[in-house]
CSV table of C-alpha atoms in Angstrom, one decimal:
chain,number,residue,atom,x,y,z
E,63,MET,CA,5.7,19.2,-6.9
E,64,THR,CA,2.8,16.9,-6.2
E,65,PRO,CA,2.7,13.9,-8.5
E,66,ALA,CA,-0.5,13.2,-10.5
E,67,ILE,CA,-2.7,10.3,-11.2
E,68,ASP,CA,-3.8,9.9,-14.8
E,69,ASN,CA,-7.3,9.1,-16.0
E,70,ASP,CA,-6.6,5.4,-16.1
E,71,GLY,CA,-5.6,5.4,-12.4
E,72,TRP,CA,-1.8,5.3,-12.8
E,73,LEU,CA,0.6,7.5,-11.0
E,74,ILE,CA,2.5,9.5,-13.6
E,75,ASP,CA,6.3,9.0,-13.4
E,76,ALA,CA,6.1,5.9,-11.2
E,77,ARG,CA,7.7,2.7,-12.2
E,78,ARG,CA,5.0,0.4,-13.4
E,79,ARG,CA,4.9,-3.4,-12.9
E,80,LEU,CA,1.6,-5.2,-13.5
E,81,SER,CA,0.3,-7.6,-10.9
E,82,PRO,CA,-2.3,-10.2,-11.9
E,83,ASN,CA,-3.6,-10.2,-8.4
E,84,CYS,CA,-6.4,-7.7,-8.9
E,85,ASP,CA,-9.9,-7.5,-10.2
E,86,GLU,CA,-12.7,-5.0,-10.7
E,87,ARG,CA,-14.1,-3.1,-7.8
E,88,PRO,CA,-17.8,-3.6,-6.9
E,89,ALA,CA,-19.9,-1.2,-8.9
E,90,ASP,CA,-21.0,0.8,-5.8
E,91,CYS,CA,-17.5,1.2,-4.3
E,92,GLY,CA,-15.2,4.3,-4.8
E,93,ILE,CA,-11.9,4.9,-3.1
E,94,ASP,CA,-12.6,5.8,0.5
E,95,LEU,CA,-9.4,4.8,2.3
E,96,ALA,CA,-5.7,4.3,1.9
E,97,VAL,CA,-4.3,1.3,3.8
E,98,LEU,CA,-0.6,1.4,4.8
E,99,HIS,CA,1.4,-1.8,4.9
E,100,GLY,CA,5.0,-2.7,5.8
E,101,ILE,CA,6.9,-5.4,3.9
E,102,SER,CA,10.4,-6.7,3.6
E,103,LEU,CA,11.5,-9.8,1.7
E,104,PRO,CA,13.4,-11.6,3.0
E,105,PRO,CA,12.2,-10.5,6.4
E,106,GLY,CA,14.3,-7.8,7.8
E,107,GLU,CA,16.3,-7.2,4.6
E,108,PHE,CA,15.8,-4.3,2.2
E,109,GLY,CA,16.7,-3.5,-1.4
E,110,GLY,CA,16.1,-6.7,-3.3
E,111,ASP,CA,13.5,-7.5,-6.0
E,112,ASP,CA,11.6,-10.2,-4.0
E,113,ILE,CA,8.7,-7.9,-3.2
E,114,LEU,CA,8.2,-7.2,-6.9
E,115,ARG,CA,8.4,-11.0,-7.6
E,116,LEU,CA,5.8,-11.7,-4.9
E,117,PHE,CA,3.3,-9.2,-6.3
E,118,GLU,CA,3.9,-10.6,-9.8
E,119,ASN,CA,3.5,-14.3,-8.7
E,120,ARG,CA,7.2,-14.9,-9.7
E,121,LEU,CA,8.7,-15.4,-6.2
E,122,ASP,CA,10.7,-18.6,-5.9
E,123,CYS,CA,9.3,-19.9,-2.6
E,124,SER,CA,12.0,-22.6,-2.4
E,125,ALA,CA,14.8,-19.9,-2.4
E,126,ARG,CA,14.5,-19.4,1.4
E,127,PRO,CA,12.9,-21.3,4.2
E,128,SER,CA,11.0,-18.1,5.3
E,129,TYR,CA,9.3,-18.0,1.8
E,130,ASP,CA,7.6,-21.4,2.3
E,131,ALA,CA,4.6,-19.8,4.0
E,132,LEU,CA,4.2,-17.6,0.9
E,133,ARG,CA,3.7,-20.6,-1.5
E,134,GLY,CA,0.5,-20.1,-3.5
E,135,LEU,CA,-0.2,-16.7,-2.0
E,136,ARG,CA,-1.8,-14.3,-4.5
E,137,VAL,CA,-1.4,-10.7,-3.1
E,138,SER,CA,-0.7,-7.3,-4.5
E,139,ALA,CA,-0.8,-3.6,-3.6
E,140,HIS,CA,-1.5,-0.6,-5.7
E,141,PHE,CA,1.8,1.1,-4.7
E,142,LEU,CA,5.2,0.2,-3.2
E,143,ILE,CA,7.4,2.9,-1.7
E,144,ILE,CA,11.0,1.5,-1.2
E,145,ARG,CA,13.5,2.9,1.3
E,146,THR,CA,14.9,5.5,-1.3
E,147,GLY,CA,11.4,6.9,-1.8
E,148,ASP,CA,11.0,5.4,-5.3
E,149,ILE,CA,7.5,4.3,-6.1
E,150,THR,CA,6.4,1.3,-8.1
E,151,GLN,CA,2.7,0.8,-9.0
E,152,PHE,CA,1.3,-2.6,-9.6
E,153,VAL,CA,-2.5,-2.1,-10.0
E,154,SER,CA,-4.5,0.8,-11.4
E,155,CYS,CA,-6.3,2.8,-8.7
E,156,GLN,CA,-9.5,2.0,-10.6
E,157,LYS,CA,-9.1,-1.7,-9.8
E,158,ARG,CA,-9.2,-3.7,-6.6
E,159,ALA,CA,-5.8,-4.9,-5.4
E,160,TRP,CA,-5.6,-7.9,-3.0
E,161,HIS,CA,-3.8,-6.3,-0.1
E,162,ALA,CA,-6.1,-6.2,3.0
E,163,GLY,CA,-7.6,-9.6,3.3
E,164,ASP,CA,-10.3,-10.1,5.9
E,165,SER,CA,-10.7,-6.6,7.2
E,166,SER,CA,-13.1,-4.0,8.5
E,167,TRP,CA,-13.0,-0.2,8.8
E,168,ARG,CA,-15.7,1.9,10.6
E,169,GLY,CA,-18.2,-1.0,10.2
E,170,ARG,CA,-17.5,-1.6,6.5
E,171,GLN,CA,-16.2,-5.1,5.7
E,172,GLN,CA,-13.8,-6.2,3.0
E,173,CYS,CA,-11.6,-3.1,2.7
E,174,ASN,CA,-10.1,-4.2,-0.6
E,175,ASP,CA,-13.4,-3.1,-2.2
E,176,PHE,CA,-13.0,0.5,-1.3
E,177,SER,CA,-9.4,1.1,-0.5
E,178,LEU,CA,-6.0,1.6,-2.0
E,179,GLY,CA,-3.0,-0.5,-0.7
E,180,ILE,CA,0.2,1.3,-0.2
E,181,GLU,CA,3.2,-0.9,0.8
E,182,LEU,CA,6.2,0.7,2.5
E,183,GLU,CA,9.5,-1.3,2.4
E,184,GLY,CA,10.0,-1.8,6.1
E,185,ASP,CA,9.4,-4.0,9.1
E,186,ASN,CA,8.3,-3.9,12.7
E,187,ASN,CA,11.9,-3.3,13.9
E,188,THR,CA,13.2,-0.5,11.7
E,189,PRO,CA,12.1,3.2,11.4
E,190,TYR,CA,10.9,4.2,7.9
E,191,THR,CA,13.0,6.7,5.9
E,192,ALA,CA,12.4,10.5,5.4
E,193,ALA,CA,12.2,9.8,1.7
E,194,GLN,CA,9.3,7.3,2.3
E,195,TYR,CA,7.3,9.8,4.4
E,196,GLU,CA,7.9,12.5,1.8
E,197,LYS,CA,6.7,10.4,-1.1
E,198,LEU,CA,3.9,8.9,0.9
E,199,ALA,CA,2.5,12.3,1.7
E,200,ALA,CA,2.8,13.4,-1.9
E,201,LEU,CA,1.1,10.2,-3.1
E,202,ILE,CA,-1.8,10.6,-0.7
E,203,SER,CA,-2.2,14.2,-1.9
E,204,ALA,CA,-2.2,13.1,-5.5
E,205,ILE,CA,-4.8,10.4,-4.8
E,206,SER,CA,-7.0,12.8,-2.9
E,207,ILE,CA,-7.0,15.4,-5.7
E,208,LYS,CA,-7.8,12.8,-8.4
E,209,ARG,CA,-10.5,11.1,-6.2
E,210,ALA,CA,-12.5,14.3,-5.4
E,211,PRO,CA,-10.8,17.7,-5.5
E,212,ASN,CA,-13.6,19.3,-3.6
E,213,LEU,CA,-13.8,16.8,-0.8
E,214,PRO,CA,-11.5,16.3,2.2
E,215,SER,CA,-8.4,14.3,1.6
E,216,LEU,CA,-8.4,10.5,1.7
E,217,PRO,CA,-8.4,8.9,5.2
E,218,VAL,CA,-5.3,6.8,6.0
E,219,THR,CA,-5.0,3.8,8.2
E,220,GLY,CA,-2.7,0.9,8.8
E,221,HIS,CA,-3.2,-2.7,8.1
E,222,GLU,CA,-3.0,-3.3,11.8
E,223,HIS,CA,-6.1,-1.1,12.4
E,224,ILE,CA,-8.3,-2.9,9.8
E,225,ALA,CA,-7.2,-6.4,10.7
E,226,PRO,CA,-6.3,-6.2,14.5
E,227,GLY,CA,-4.9,-9.4,15.9
E,228,ARG,CA,-4.1,-10.7,12.5
E,229,LYS,CA,-1.8,-8.0,11.2
E,230,THR,CA,0.8,-5.6,12.8
E,231,ASP,CA,2.0,-3.5,9.9
E,232,PRO,CA,3.1,-0.9,9.2
E,233,GLY,CA,4.3,-1.4,12.8
E,234,PRO,CA,5.5,0.4,15.9
E,235,TYR,CA,8.2,2.3,14.0
E,236,PHE,CA,5.8,4.0,11.6
E,237,ASP,CA,5.5,7.6,12.7
E,238,TRP,CA,1.8,8.4,12.3
E,239,GLU,CA,2.2,12.0,13.7
E,240,LYS,CA,4.9,12.7,11.1
E,241,LEU,CA,2.6,11.6,8.3
E,242,PHE,CA,-0.5,13.5,9.7
E,243,GLN,CA,1.5,16.6,10.1
E,244,SER,CA,2.3,16.4,6.4
E,245,ILE,CA,-1.2,15.7,5.2
E,246,GLY,CA,-3.3,17.1,8.0
E,247,LYS,CA,-4.9,15.6,11.1
E,248,ALA,CA,-8.3,15.3,9.5
E,249,HIS,CA,-7.0,12.4,7.4
E,250,ASP,CA,-6.5,10.0,10.3
E,251,GLY,CA,-8.4,6.9,9.5
E,252,ARG,CA,-7.3,4.9,12.5
C-alpha cells in the first residue's frame, strides 16, 4: 500500500521529529525535485540516534572526534529512511529543509528552495538495504501523488549530482537502476 502525505505536508504513519532547521519556501517555488542523501553517524556506523540529534540541534559534538566538524552546523532533511526501512520526518513538505547547501539542478540554483531532502542511513562503502529501496519508492510515489496527481512523478537526483565536487552521497553503492525500475525511468533527475 502506498503511504500518503496529509494536507499539512506530513507523511501519514511516519515517525515525526521536528527540526528547527527549516523555513518557508519562496512564494514562487513548488516541489520539483527529490534529493537523495546518505548519512551515518558516527561515520560508518548504523542504528544509533545521532542522526536524529544532528537534525534537532542536540548532537553532542564533543562525544566523538569526528563530530567536531559538525559543531554549529544547522542542517535537516524532510525524511530519514533507516536501514530497517522505518521513516522519520523532520520537516513538513510545505517547508524548506536545509539539506542541499550550495547546489544547482538543470540551471536552477539553491535546490533547497524547490526540493525535498531524503536521507538514507548509509555511507559510501556499504550497499543500501532492500527495505530502504522499497520505502523510498513508496515515499516518492506518495509525494508525486500529493504534489500533482496528473503530472509525471517527481524527478529524483543525488546530492552528488547537484553539488558535484563538494558532495559524494548517496554514493557508489546506491543502486539507481533499482530505484528507477521501481518508480520508472522518466523520473531520473540526474
